[in-house]
Coordinates of C-alpha atoms in Angstrom, one line a residue:
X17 CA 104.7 152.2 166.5
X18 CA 102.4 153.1 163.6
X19 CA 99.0 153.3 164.6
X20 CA 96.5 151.5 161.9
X21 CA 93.6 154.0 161.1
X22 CA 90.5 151.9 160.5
X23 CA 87.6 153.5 158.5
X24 CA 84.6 152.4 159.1
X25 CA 81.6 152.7 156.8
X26 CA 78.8 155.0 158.3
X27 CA 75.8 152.9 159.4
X28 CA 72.6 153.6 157.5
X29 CA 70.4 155.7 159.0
X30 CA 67.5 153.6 160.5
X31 CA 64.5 154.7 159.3
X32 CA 62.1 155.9 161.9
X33 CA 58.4 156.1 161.7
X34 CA 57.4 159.7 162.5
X35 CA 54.6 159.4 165.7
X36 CA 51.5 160.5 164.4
X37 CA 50.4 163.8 166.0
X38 CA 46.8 164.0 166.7
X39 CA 44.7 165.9 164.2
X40 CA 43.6 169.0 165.8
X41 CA 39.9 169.4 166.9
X42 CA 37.6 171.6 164.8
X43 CA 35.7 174.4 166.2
X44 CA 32.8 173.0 166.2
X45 CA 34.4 170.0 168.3
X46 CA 35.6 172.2 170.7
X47 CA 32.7 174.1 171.3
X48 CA 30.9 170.7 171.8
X49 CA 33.5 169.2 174.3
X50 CA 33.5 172.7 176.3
X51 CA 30.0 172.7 176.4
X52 CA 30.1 168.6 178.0
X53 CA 32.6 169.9 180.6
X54 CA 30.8 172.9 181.6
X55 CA 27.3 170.4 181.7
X56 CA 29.2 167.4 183.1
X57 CA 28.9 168.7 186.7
X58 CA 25.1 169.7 186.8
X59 CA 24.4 166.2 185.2
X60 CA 25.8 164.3 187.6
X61 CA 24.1 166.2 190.3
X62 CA 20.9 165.6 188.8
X63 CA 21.3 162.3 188.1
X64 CA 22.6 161.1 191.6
X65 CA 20.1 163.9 193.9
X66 CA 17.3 163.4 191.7
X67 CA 17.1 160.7 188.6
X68 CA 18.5 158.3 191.1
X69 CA 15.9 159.0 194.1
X70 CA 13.3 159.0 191.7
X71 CA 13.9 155.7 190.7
X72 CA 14.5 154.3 194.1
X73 CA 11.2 155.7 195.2
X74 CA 9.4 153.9 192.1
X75 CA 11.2 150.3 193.6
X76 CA 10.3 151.1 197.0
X77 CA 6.9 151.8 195.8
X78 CA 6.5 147.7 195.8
X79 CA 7.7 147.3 199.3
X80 CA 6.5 147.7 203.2
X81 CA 8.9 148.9 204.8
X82 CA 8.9 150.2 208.6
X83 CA 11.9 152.1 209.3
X84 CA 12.9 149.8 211.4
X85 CA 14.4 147.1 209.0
X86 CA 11.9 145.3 208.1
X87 CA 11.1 145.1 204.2
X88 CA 8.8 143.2 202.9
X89 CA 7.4 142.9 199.0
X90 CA 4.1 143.6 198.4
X91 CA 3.6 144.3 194.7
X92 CA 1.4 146.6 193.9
X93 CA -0.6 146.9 197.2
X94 CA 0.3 150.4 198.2
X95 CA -1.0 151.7 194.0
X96 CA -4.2 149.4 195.6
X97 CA -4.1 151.4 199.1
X98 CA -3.7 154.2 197.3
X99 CA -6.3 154.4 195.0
X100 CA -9.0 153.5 197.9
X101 CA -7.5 155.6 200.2
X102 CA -9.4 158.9 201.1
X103 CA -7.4 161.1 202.2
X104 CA -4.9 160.7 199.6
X105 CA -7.4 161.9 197.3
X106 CA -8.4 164.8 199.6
X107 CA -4.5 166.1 199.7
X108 CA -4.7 165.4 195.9
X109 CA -7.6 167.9 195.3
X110 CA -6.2 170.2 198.0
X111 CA -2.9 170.2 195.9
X112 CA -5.2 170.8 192.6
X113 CA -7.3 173.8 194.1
X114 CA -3.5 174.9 195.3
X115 CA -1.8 174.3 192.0
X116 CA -4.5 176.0 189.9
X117 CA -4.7 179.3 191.6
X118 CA -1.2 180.1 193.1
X119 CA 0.6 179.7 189.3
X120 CA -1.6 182.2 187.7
X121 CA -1.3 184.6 190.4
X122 CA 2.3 184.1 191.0
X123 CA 2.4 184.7 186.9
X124 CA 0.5 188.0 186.9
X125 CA 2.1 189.4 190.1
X126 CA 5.8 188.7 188.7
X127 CA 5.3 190.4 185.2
X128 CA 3.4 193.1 187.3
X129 CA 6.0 193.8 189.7
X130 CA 8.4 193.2 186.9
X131 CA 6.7 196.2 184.4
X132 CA 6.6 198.2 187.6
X133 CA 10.4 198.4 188.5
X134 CA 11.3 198.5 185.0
X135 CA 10.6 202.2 185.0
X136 CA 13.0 204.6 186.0
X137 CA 12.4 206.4 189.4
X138 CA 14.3 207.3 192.5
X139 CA 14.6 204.5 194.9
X140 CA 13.7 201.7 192.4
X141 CA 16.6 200.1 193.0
X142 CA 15.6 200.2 196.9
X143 CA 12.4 198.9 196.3
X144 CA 14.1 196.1 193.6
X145 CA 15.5 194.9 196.9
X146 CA 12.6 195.3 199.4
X147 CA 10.4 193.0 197.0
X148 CA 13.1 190.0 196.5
X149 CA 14.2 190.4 200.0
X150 CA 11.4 187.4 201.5
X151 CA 13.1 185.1 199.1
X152 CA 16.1 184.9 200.5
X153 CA 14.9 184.8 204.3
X154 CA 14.4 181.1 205.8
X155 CA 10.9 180.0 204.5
X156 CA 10.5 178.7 208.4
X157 CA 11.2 182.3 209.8
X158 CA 9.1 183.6 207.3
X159 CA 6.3 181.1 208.0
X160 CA 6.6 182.2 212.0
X161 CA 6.5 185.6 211.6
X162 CA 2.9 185.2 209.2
X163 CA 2.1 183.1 211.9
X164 CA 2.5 185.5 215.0
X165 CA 1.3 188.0 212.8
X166 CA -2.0 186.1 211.7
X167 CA -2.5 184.5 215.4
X168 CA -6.2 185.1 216.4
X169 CA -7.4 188.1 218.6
X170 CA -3.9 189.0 219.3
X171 CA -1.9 189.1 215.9
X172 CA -1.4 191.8 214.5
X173 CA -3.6 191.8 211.3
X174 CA -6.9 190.7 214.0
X175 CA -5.9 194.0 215.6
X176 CA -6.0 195.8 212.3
X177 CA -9.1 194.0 211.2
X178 CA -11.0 194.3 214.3
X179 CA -10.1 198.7 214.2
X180 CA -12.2 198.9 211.1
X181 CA -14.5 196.2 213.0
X182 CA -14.0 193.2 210.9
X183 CA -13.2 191.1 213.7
X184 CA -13.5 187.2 214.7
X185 CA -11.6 186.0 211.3
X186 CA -9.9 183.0 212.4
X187 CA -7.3 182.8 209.1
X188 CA -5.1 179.9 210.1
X189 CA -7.8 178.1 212.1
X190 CA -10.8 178.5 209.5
X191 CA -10.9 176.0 207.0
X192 CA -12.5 178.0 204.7
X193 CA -9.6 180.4 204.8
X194 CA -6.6 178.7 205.7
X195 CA -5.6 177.3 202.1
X196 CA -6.3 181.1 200.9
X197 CA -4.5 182.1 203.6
X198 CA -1.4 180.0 202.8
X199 CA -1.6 180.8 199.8
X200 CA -1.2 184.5 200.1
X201 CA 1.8 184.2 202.1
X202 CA 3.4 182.4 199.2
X203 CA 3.0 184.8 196.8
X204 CA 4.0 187.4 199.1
X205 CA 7.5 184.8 199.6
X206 CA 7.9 184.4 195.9
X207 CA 6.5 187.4 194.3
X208 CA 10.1 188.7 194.1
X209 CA 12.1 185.4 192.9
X210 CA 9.7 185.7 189.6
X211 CA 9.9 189.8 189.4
X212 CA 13.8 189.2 188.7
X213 CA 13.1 186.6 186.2
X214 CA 10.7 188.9 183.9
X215 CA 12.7 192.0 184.7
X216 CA 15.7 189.8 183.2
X217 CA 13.4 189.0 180.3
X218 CA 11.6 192.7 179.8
X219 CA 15.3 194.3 179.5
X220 CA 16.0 191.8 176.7
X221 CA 13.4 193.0 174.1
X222 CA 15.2 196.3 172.2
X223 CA 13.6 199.1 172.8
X224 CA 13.7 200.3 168.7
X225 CA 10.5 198.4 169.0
X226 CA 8.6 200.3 171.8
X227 CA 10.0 203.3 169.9
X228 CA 8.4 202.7 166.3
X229 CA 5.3 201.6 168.5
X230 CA 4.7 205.3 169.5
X231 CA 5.8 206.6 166.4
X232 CA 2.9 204.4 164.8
X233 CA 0.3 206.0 167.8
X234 CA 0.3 202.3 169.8
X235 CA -1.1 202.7 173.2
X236 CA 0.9 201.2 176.4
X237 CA -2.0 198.5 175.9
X238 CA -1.1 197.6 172.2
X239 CA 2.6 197.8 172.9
X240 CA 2.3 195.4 176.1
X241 CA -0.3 192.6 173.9
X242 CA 1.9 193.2 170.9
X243 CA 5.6 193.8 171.5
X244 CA 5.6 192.2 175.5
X245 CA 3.8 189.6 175.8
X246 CA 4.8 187.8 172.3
X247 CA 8.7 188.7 173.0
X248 CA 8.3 187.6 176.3
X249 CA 6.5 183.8 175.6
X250 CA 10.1 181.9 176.6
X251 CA 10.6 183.5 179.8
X252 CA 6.6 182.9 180.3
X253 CA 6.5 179.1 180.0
X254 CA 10.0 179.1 182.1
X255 CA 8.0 180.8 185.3
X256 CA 5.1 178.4 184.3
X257 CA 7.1 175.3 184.3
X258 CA 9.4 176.3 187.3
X259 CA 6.5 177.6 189.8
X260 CA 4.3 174.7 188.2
X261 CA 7.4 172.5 190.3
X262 CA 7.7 174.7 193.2
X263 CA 4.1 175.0 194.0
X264 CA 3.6 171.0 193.7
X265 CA 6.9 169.6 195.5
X266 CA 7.4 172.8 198.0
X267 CA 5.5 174.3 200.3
X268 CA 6.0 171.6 202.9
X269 CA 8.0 173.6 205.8
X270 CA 5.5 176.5 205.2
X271 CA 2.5 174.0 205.8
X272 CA 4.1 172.4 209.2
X273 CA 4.8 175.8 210.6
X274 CA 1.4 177.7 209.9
X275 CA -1.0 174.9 210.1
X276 CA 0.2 171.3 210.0
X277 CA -1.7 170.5 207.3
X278 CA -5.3 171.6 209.2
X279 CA -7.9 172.6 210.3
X280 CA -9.9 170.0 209.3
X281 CA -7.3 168.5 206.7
X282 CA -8.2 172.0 204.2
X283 CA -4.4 172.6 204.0
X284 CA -3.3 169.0 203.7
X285 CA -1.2 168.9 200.5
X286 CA 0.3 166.2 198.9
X287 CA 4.1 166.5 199.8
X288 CA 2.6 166.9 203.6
X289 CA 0.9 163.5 203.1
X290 CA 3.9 161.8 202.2
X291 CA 6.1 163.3 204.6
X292 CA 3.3 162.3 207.4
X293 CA 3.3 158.8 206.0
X294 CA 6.7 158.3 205.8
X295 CA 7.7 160.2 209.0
X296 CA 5.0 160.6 211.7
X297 CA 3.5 156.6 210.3
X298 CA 6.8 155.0 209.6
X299 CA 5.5 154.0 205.9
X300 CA 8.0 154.5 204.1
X301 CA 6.8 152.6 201.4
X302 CA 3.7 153.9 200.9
X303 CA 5.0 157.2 201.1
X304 CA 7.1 156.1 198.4
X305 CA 4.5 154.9 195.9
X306 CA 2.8 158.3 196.5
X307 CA 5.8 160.1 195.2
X308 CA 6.6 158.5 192.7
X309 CA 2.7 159.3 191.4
X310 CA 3.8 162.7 192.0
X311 CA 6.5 162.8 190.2
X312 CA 5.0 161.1 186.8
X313 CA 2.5 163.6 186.9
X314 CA 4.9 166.1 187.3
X315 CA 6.7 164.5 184.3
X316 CA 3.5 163.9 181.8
X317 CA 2.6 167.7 182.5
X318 CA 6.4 169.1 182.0
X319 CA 6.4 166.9 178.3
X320 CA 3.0 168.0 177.7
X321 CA 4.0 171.4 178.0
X322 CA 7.6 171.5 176.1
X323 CA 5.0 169.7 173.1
X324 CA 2.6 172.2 172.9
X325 CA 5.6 175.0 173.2
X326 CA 8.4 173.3 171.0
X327 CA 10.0 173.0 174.0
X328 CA 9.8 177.1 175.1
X329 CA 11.0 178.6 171.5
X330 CA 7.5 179.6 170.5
X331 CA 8.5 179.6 167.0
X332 CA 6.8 178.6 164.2
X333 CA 9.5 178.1 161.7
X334 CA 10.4 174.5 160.7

């Protein structure tokens, strides 16, 4: 039996579309979608803990509510309330006289304990510590150890005042010195938080130009108003506009532990008004309405500031 061979003619090869391989990303690209990745994580974070409540407090501005489930619009009542209301504007200039004298000295006690531990001496690294070690405590342990400390007749600084016979100086019970008094202990919490921050920004200028400073005869005066203070304008406005926040929305568990807001309303500060109103009243929506107030200020002084500076570079150039 013969077996037939059959041939058959080889198929054309089908012609198949090459897949089109994505064009690689250019450096520049990359760099960009990095850079959204690494930002992605602190957006969102700030836009659902902060954009977000910031916005719900501007809505609930318009309502009355109780706590208690009852909501109720009202327009613009509480902006009416608030306006005629007396002891919003007595926190408000409390805040102000607050505002305007903790930044500066906070500013001039950072860059002074900064230019201090910049030098190079046995144990600076120990006192480096000592001075950002209240920073890091609990503001609330903090604030009860200024008050035991500061308690009339008994505390320890009465004692110390009444040895050199400067007794009877009520400081948490005095109005005339219980916002001064307040104030002190937050410079003493933050004085080290800001020492790091100019310390970061002192190490940063080169030191060729100290060095060509002497050379030229500049005293430690002319070096500090011409090489420091110039090289050191972007880490400026940053303590500016970051204690400028801190002074205005903080301070709130430091107020309820040294002098819930008294004597005689002197330490009543905004951010205690609101968390009375919304807390100790049960306004919520009032409280609210003066946040969001707050806030906008905050916001027309932060733009205001990033205008004037070109937004921290301090340059000049175009």
């Amino acid at each position: 039996m013969s077996t037939q061979a059959t041939t058959t003619a080889p198929r054309p090869a089908t012609e198949r579309s090459e897949p089109t391989r994505p064009q690689p990303l250019g450096r520049r690209q990359r760099e960009t979608r990095a850079a959204l990745l690494f930002l992605a994580p602190d957006a969102l974070g700030l836009i659902v803990f902060v954009a977000l409540p910031m916005l719900l407090s501007v809505v609930l501005g318009f309502f009355w509510i109780d706590g208690f489930g009852n909501v109720d619009f009202i327009g613009v009542d509480n902006y009416v309330r608030m306006a005629q209301d007396p002891q919003f504007w007595n926190s408000a200039r409390v805040t102000l006289i607050y505002l305007v004298v903790l930044v500066p000295l906070i500013f001039v006690t950072g860059l002074g304990l900064a230019l201090l531990v910049q030098q190079k001496f046995p144990t600076v690294g120990w006192i480096r510590s000592a001075l950002f070690m209240p920073y890091v405590v609990s503001i609330v342990v903090v604030s009860m150890v200024w008050q035991f400390m500061l308690t009339d007749r008994t505390g320890v600084v009465a004692a110390a005042l009444a040895w050199i016979r400067l007794d009877g100086i009520s400081f948490l019970g005095d109005p005339r010195f219980a916002l001064g008094t307040v104030i002190v202990v937050t410079i003493w919490l933050q004085m080290g938080y800001y020492m790091i921050i100019f310390l970061a920004g002192l190490q940063d200028i080169p030191g060729e130009l100290y060095e060509a400073a002497r050379i030229d005869g500049a005293r430690p005066w002319a070096r500090f108003r011409r090489i420091t203070l110039p090289l050191l304008a972007p880490t400026s406005f940053f303590v500016l506009l970051t204690s400028m926040v801190a002074v205005v929305t903080g301070g709130l568990d430091m107020i309820f532990v040294l002098t819930n807001g008294g004597p005689a309303n002197s330490t009543s500060l905004l951010i205690f008004y609101i968390y009375q109103q919304a807390f100790l009243f049960g306004d919520l929506g009032y409280a609210a309405a003066i946040g969001s107030v707050l806030v906008a200020v905050l916001l027309i002084i932060s733009a205001a500031m990033f205008v004037v500076t070109r937004g921290g570079r301090f340059t000049h150039d175009d």
